Coordinates of C-alpha atoms and ligand atoms in Angstrom, one line a residue:
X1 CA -91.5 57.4 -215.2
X2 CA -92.9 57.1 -212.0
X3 CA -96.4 57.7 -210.9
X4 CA -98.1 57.3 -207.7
X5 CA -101.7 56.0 -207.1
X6 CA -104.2 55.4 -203.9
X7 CA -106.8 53.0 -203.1
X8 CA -109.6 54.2 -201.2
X9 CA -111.6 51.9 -198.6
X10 CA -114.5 50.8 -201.3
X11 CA -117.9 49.2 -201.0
X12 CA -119.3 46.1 -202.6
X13 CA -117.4 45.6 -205.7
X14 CA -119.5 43.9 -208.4
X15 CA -119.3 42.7 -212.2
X16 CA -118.2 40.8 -214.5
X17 CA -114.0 40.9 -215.8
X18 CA -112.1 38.4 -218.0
X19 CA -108.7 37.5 -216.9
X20 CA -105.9 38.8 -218.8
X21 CA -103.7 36.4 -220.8
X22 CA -101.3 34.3 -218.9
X23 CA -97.6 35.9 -218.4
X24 CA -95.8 32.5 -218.6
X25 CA -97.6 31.0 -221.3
X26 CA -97.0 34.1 -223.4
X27 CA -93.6 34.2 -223.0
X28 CA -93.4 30.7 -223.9
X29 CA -95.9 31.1 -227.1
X30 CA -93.1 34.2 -228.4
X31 CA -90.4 32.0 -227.7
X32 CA -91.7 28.7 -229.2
X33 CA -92.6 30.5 -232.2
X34 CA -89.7 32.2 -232.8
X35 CA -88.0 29.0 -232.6
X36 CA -90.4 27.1 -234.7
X37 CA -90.3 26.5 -238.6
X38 CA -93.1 28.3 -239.6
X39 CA -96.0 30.4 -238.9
X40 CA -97.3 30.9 -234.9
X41 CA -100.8 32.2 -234.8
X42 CA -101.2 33.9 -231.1
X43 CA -104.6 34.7 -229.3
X44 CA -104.8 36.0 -226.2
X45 CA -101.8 37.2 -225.6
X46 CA -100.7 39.5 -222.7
X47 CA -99.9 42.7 -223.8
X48 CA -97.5 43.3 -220.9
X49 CA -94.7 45.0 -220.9
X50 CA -92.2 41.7 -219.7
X51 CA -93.9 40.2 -223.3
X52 CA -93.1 43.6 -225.2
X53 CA -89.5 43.0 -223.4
X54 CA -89.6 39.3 -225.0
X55 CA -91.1 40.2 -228.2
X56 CA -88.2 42.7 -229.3
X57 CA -85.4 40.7 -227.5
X58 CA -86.7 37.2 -230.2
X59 CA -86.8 39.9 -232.9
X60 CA -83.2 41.0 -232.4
X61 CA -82.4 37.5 -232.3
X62 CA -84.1 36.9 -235.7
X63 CA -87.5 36.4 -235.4
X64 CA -90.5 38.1 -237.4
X65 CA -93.6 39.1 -235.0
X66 CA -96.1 41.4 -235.7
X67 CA -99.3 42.4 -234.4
X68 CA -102.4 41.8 -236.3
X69 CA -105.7 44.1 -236.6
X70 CA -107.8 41.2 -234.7
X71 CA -105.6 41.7 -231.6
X72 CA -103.8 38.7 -232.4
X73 CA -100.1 37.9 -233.1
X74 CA -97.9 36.6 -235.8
X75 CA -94.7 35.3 -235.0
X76 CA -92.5 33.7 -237.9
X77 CA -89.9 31.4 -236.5
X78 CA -86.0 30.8 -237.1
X79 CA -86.6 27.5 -237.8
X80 CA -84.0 25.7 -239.1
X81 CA -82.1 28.9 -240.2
X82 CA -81.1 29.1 -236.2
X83 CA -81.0 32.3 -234.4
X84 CA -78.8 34.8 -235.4
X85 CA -76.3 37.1 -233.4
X86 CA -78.1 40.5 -232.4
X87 CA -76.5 43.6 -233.4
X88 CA -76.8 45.1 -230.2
X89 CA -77.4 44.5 -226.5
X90 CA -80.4 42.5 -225.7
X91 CA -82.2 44.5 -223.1
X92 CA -85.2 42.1 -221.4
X93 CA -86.8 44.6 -218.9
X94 CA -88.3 43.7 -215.8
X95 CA -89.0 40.3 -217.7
X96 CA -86.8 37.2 -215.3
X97 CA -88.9 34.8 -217.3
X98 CA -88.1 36.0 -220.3
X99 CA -84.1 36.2 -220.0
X100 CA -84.2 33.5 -218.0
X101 CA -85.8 31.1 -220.8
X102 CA -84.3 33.0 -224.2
X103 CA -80.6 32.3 -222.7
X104 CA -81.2 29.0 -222.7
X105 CA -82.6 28.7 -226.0
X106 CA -80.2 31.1 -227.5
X107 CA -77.5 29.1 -226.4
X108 CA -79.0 26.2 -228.5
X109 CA -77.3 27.8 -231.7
X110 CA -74.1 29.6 -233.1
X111 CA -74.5 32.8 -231.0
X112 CA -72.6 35.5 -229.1
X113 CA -75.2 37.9 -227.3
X114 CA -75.2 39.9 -224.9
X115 CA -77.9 40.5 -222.1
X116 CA -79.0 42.9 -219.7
X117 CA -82.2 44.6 -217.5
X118 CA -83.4 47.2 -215.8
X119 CA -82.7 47.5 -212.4
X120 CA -84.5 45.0 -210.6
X121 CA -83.5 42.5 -212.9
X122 CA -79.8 43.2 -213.2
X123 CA -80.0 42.2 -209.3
X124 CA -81.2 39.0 -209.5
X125 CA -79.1 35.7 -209.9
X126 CA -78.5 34.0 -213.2
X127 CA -76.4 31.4 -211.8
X128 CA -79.3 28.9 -211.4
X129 CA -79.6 29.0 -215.2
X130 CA -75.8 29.5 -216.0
X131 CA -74.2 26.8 -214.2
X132 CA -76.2 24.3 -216.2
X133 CA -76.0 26.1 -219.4
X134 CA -72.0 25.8 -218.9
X135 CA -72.1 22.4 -218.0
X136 CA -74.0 21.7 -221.5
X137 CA -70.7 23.8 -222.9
X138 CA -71.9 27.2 -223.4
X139 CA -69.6 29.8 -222.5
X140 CA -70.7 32.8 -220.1
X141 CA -69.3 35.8 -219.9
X142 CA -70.3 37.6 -216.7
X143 CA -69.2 39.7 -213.9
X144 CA -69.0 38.3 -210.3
X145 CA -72.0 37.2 -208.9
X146 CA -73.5 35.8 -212.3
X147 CA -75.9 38.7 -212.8
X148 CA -76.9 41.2 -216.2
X149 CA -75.5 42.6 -218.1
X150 CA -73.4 38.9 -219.3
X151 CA -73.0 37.6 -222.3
X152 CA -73.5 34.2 -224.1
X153 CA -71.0 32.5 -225.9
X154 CA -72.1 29.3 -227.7
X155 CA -70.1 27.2 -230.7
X156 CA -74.0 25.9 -231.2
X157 CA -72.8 21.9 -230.5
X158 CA -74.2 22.1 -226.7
X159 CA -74.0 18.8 -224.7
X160 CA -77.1 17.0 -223.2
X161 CA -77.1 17.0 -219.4
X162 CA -78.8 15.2 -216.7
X163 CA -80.1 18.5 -214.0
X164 CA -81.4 18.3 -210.8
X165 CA -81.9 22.1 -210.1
X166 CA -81.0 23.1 -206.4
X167 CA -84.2 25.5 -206.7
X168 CA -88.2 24.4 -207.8
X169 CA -87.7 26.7 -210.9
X170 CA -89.8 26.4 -213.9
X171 CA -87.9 28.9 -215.3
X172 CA -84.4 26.7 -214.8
X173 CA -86.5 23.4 -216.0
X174 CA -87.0 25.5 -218.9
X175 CA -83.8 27.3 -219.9
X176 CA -82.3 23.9 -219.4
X177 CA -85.0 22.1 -222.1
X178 CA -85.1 24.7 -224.9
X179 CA -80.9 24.4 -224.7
X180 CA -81.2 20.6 -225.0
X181 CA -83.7 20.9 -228.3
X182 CA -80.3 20.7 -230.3
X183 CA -78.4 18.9 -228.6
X184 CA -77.7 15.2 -229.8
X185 CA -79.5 13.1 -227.3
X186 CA -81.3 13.3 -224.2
X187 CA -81.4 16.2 -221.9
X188 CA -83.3 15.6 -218.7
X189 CA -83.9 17.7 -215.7
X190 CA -85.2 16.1 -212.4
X191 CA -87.4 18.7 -210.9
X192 CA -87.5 17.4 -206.4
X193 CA -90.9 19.5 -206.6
X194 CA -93.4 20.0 -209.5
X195 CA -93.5 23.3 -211.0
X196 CA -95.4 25.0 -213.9
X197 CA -95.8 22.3 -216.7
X198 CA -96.2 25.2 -219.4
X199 CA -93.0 24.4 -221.1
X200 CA -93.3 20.7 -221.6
X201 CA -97.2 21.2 -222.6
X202 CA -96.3 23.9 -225.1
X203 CA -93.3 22.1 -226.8
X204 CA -95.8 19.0 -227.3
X205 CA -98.3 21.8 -228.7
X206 CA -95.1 22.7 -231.4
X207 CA -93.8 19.3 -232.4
X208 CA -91.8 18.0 -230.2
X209 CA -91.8 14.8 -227.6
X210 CA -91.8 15.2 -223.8
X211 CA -91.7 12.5 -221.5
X212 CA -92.3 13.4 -218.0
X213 CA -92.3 10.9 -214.9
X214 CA -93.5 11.6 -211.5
X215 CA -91.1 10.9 -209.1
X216 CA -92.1 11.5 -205.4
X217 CA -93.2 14.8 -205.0
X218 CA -91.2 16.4 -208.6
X219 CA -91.1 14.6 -211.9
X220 CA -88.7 13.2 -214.1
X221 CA -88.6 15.3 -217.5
X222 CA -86.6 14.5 -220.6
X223 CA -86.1 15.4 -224.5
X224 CA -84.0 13.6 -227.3
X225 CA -82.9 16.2 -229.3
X226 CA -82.1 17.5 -232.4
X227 CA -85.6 18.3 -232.6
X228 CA -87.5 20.9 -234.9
X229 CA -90.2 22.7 -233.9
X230 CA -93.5 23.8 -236.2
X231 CA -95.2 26.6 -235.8
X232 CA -99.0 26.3 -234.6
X233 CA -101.6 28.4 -232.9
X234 CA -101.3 28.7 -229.1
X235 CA -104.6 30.4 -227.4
X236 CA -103.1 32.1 -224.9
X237 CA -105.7 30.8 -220.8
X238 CA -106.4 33.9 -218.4
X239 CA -103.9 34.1 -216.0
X240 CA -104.9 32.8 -212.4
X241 CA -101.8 35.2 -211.0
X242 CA -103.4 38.4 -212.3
X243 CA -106.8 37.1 -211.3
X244 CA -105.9 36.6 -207.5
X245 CA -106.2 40.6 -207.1
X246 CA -109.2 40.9 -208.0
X247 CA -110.2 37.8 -206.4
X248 CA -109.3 38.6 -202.8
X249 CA -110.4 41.9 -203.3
X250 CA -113.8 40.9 -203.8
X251 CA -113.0 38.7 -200.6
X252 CA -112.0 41.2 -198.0
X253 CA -114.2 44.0 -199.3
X254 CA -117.9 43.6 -197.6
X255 CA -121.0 43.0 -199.5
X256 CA -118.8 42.2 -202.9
X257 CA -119.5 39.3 -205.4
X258 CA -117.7 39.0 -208.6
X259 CA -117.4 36.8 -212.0
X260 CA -114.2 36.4 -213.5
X261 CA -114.3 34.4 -216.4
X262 CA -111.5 32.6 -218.2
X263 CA -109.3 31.5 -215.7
X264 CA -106.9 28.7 -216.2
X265 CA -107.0 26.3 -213.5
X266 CA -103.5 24.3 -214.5
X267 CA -102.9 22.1 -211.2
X268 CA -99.3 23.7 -211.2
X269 CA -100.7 27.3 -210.8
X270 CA -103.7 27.0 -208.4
X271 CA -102.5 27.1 -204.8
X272 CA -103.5 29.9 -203.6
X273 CA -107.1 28.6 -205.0
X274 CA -106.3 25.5 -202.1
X275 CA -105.5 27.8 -200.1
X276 CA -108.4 30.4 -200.0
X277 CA -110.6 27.5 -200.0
X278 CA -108.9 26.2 -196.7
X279 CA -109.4 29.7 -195.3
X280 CA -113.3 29.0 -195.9
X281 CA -113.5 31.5 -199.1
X282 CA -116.6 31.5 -200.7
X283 CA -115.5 31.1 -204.4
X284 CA -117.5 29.0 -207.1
X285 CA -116.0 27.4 -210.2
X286 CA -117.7 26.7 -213.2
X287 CA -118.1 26.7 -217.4
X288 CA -115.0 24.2 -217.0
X289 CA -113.6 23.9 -220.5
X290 CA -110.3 23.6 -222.6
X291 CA -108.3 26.5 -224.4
X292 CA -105.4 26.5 -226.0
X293 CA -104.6 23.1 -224.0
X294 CA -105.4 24.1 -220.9
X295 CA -108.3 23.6 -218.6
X296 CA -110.1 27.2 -218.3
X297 CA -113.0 28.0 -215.7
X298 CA -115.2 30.9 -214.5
X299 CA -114.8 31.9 -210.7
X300 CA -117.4 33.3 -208.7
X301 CA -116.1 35.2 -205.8
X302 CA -118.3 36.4 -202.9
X303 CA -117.3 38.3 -200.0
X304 CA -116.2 35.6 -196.8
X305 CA -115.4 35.7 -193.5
X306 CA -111.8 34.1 -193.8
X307 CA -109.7 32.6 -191.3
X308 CA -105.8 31.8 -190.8
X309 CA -104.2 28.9 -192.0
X310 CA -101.0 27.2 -192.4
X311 CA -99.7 26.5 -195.9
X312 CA -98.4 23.9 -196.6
X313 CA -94.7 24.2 -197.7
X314 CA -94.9 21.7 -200.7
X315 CA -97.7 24.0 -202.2
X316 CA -95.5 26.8 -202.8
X317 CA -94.4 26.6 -206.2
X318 CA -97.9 26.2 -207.4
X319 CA -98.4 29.7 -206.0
X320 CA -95.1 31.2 -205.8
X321 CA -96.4 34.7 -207.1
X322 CA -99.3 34.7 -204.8
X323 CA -97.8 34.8 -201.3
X324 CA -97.6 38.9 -201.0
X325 CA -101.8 38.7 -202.3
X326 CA -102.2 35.7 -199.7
X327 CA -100.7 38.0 -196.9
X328 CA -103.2 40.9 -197.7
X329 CA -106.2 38.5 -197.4
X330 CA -104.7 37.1 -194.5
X331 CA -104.3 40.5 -193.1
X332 CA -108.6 40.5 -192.7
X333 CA -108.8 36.9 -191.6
X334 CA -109.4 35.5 -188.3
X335 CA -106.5 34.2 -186.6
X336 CA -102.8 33.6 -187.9
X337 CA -101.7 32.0 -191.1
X338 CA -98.4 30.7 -191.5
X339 CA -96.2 30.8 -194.8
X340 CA -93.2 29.3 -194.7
X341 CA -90.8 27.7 -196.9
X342 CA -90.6 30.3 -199.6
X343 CA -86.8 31.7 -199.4
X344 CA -87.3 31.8 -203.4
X345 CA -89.9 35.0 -202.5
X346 CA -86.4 37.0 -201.7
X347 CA -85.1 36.9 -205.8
X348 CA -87.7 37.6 -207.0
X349 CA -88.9 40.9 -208.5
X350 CA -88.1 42.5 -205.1
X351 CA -87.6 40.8 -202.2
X352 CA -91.2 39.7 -201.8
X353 CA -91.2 38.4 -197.7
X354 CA -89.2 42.3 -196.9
X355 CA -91.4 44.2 -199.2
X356 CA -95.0 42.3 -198.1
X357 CA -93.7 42.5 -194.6
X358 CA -93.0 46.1 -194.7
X359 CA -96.5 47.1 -196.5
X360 CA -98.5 45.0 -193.8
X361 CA -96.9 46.8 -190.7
X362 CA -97.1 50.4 -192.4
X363 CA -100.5 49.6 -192.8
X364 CA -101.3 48.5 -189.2
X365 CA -101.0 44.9 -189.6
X366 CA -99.1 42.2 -186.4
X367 CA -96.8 40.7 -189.1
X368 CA -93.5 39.0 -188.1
X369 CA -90.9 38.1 -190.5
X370 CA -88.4 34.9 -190.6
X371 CA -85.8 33.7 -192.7
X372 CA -88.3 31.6 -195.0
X373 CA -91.2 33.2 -194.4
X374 CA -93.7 35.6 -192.7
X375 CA -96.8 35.0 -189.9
X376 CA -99.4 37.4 -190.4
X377 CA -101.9 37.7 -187.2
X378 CA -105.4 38.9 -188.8
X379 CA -107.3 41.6 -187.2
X380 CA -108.4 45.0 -187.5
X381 CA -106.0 47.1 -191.0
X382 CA -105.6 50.5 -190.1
X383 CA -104.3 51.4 -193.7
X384 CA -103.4 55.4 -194.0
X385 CA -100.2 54.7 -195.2
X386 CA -97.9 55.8 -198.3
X387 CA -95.9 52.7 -199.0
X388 CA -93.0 51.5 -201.9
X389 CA -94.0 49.5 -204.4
X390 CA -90.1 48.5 -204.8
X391 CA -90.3 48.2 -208.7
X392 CA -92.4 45.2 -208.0
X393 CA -95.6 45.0 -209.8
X394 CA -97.1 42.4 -207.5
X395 CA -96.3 44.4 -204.6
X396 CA -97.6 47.7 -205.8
X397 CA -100.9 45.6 -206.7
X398 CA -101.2 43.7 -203.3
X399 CA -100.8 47.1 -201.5
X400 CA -103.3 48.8 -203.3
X401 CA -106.0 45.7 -203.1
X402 CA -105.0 46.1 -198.9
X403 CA -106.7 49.9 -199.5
X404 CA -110.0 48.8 -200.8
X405 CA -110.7 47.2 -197.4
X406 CA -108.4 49.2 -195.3
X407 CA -109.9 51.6 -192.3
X408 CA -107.9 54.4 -194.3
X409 CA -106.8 55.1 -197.7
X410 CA -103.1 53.3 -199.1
X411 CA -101.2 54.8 -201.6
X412 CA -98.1 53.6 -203.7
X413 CA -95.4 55.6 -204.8
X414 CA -95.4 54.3 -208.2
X415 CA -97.7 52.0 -209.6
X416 CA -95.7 52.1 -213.3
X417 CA -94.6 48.9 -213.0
X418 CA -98.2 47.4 -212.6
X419 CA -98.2 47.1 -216.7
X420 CA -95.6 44.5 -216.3
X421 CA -97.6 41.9 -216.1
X422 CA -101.7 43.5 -215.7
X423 CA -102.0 46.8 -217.9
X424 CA -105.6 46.5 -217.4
X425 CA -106.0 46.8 -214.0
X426 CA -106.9 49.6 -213.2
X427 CA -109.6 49.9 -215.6
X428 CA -110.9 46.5 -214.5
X429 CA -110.8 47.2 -211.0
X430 CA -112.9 50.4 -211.7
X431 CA -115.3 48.3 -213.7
X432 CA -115.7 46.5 -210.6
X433 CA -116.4 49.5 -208.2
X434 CA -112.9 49.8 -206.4
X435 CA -112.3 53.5 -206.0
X436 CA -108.7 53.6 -206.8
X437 CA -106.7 57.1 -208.1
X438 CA -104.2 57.2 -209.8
X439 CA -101.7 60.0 -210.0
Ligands
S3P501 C1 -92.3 31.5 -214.0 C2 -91.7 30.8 -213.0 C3 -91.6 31.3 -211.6 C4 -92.5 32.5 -211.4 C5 -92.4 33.5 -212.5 C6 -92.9 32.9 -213.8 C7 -92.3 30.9 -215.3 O1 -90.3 31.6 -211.3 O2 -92.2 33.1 -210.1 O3 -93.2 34.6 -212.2 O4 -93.1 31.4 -216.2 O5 -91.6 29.9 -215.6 P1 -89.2 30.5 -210.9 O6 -88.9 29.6 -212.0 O7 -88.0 31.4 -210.5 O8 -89.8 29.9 -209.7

């Protein structure tokens, strides 16, 4: 159902929040578990609905996982029973992680299942994870274009291959790595630019050995498989993707200074960190400490006077979900900044450079979009504008952070899909001040 909301242009936003639980790494902590022999404990998962999408698609495929009083989850794994066939379609949502990583792992056994998505996902490509998944010898069943609804075919005796995805994908690096678990020998993917280590951390976390290699700017990642995975507790690090809102909205909106606490600071997900700081953002880091394997910290975020920069192309899959929040700070800073290099932002939820691009001008804002990118000239943000949130959760967020410090109200046309991946935000952005409505 949709629903609309508006931000208002608010005044020094203040408090305290706590990030909520990484997307990726609860994904992967479902999967894993579900794949594991034994018992997964889970704390601190997001209770988003791309998880909820991943939660029932692992049960149909055989998994137990059930909520506990505490908040926490329970998942008991496969193991070495395998997956099983589901009885009906697998429907993943919104959730491109989620599909993306359980067809690879599903493939792993003695399965015929078939996939689909809602709308937005049924449009994005599949090929980047098909092509290798048929090259290991699982057979797809799909119509023209590789997209959902396509089914999964697999005798359970996948080959090992040797990948070097076309795209920086975490998401491919990890279909292609849960597939290889059961295959005999070793599966190794060559990754030409680093992205999101979660998957290799989080299969050493359940068992299993991962050797990676740097290799110019990528790395070298490999398995030897059959291996068996055992279940374990995964502590699920605040996601630094859902904290950016409410990070650059405490930097564009005057007189603000926040705490956000719990933030994981993973080298592979804090770019837009580099890159705020480059834009001479006043944000503090502290309380470093370690959670669930990975290296957590407290931000302190003060309003700044921020200027353009140029980001570096290389950066971008360390921040790939950022660009659209990037573009609204850039919006308030000083002078142009450059992003380019990020094609990948056009299959994504929406297409991320269109949909940013179109929210900026509506709004006031000298934006000018290229194949690869967008330039967005910093000045005076008009707002007053009712813009579409394109069943894009990050966009529907970015527009409405763009309203707190906006001349003039924005509104969205439907902010549903905000739960996707931050079902608290709106009551955390109240908690900090920001006056937005929701209808
Ligand atoms: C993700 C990887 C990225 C990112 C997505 C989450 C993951 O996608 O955009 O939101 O958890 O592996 P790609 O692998 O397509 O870059």
């Amino acid at each position: 159902m949709q629903s609309g909301a508006i931000a208002h242009p608010s005044t020094q936003l203040s408090g305290i929040i706590t990030a909520p639980g990484d997307k990726s790494i609860s994904h992967r902590a479902i999967i894993l578990g579900a794949l594991a022999n034994g018992q997964t404990e889970v704390t601190g998962l997001l209770r988003g609905a791309d998880i909820l999408s991943t939660i029932g698609a692992m049960t149909s495929l055989g998994a137990k996982i059930a909520e506990n009083e505490d908040g926490s989850w329970t998942v008991d794994g496969c193991g070495d029973k395998g997956l099983n066939s589901p009885d009906d379609i697998v429907d993943c949502g919104n959730a491109g992680t989620g599909v993306r990583l359980i067809m690879g792992a599903a493939a792993a056994y003695r399965i015929t299942a078939k996939f689909t998505g809602d709308e937005s996902l049924r449009s994005r490509p599949m090929a980047r994870v098909l092509d290798p998944l048929r090259d290991m010898g699982a057979s797809v069943k799909s119509a023209k274009g590789d997209r959902l609804p396509l089914t999964i075919a697999s005798n359970g005796e996948l080959s090992p291959v040797d990948y070097t995805p076309p795209h920086a994908s975490a998401q491919v690096k990890s279909a292609i790595l849960l597939a290889g678990l059961k295959s005999e020998g070793v599966t190794t993917v060559r990754e030409k630019r680093l992205t999101r280590d979660h998957t290799e951390n989080m299969l050493r976390a359940f068992g299993a050995e991962v050797k990676t290699r740097a290799k110019d700017d990528g790395q070298i990642v490999s398995i030897e498989g059959p291996i068996a995975l055992h279940g374990t507790r995964v502590n699920v690090p605040g996601d630094p993707s859902s904290a950016a809102f409410a990070i650059v909205a405490a930097l564009i909106v005057p007189g603000s200074s926040i705490h956000i606490e719990n933030v994981m600071m993973n080298p592979t997900r804090t770019g837009l960190f580099e890159t705020l700081a480059e834009m001479g953002a006043d944000i503090r880091t502290d309380n470093f400490r370690k959670s669930g394997g990975e290296v957590i910290a407290d931000l302190h975020v003060r309003h700044s006077n921020l200027r353009g920069v140029t980001v570096p192309p290389q950066r971008a899959p360390s921040m790939i979900d950022e660009y659209p929040i990037l573009a609204v700070a850039a919006a308030f800073a000083k002078g142009d900044t450059v992003m380019n290099g990020i094609d990948e932002l056009r299959v994504k939820e929406s297409d991320r450079i269109s949909a940013t691009v179109e929210l900026l001008r509506r709004n006031g804002v000298d934006v000018t979009e290229s194949a690869d990118g967008m330039r967005v000239r910093g000045g005076a943000v008009t707002g007053g504008a009712k813009v579409k949130s394109f069943h894009d959760h990050r966009i529907a967020m970015s527009a409405l952070i763009l309203g707190l410090a906006a001349q003039n109200p924005v509104e969205i046309d439907d902010a549903s899909m905000i739960a996707t991946s931050f079902p608290d935000f709106f009551d955390l952005m109240a908690s900090l001040g920001a006056n937005i409505e929701t209808s």
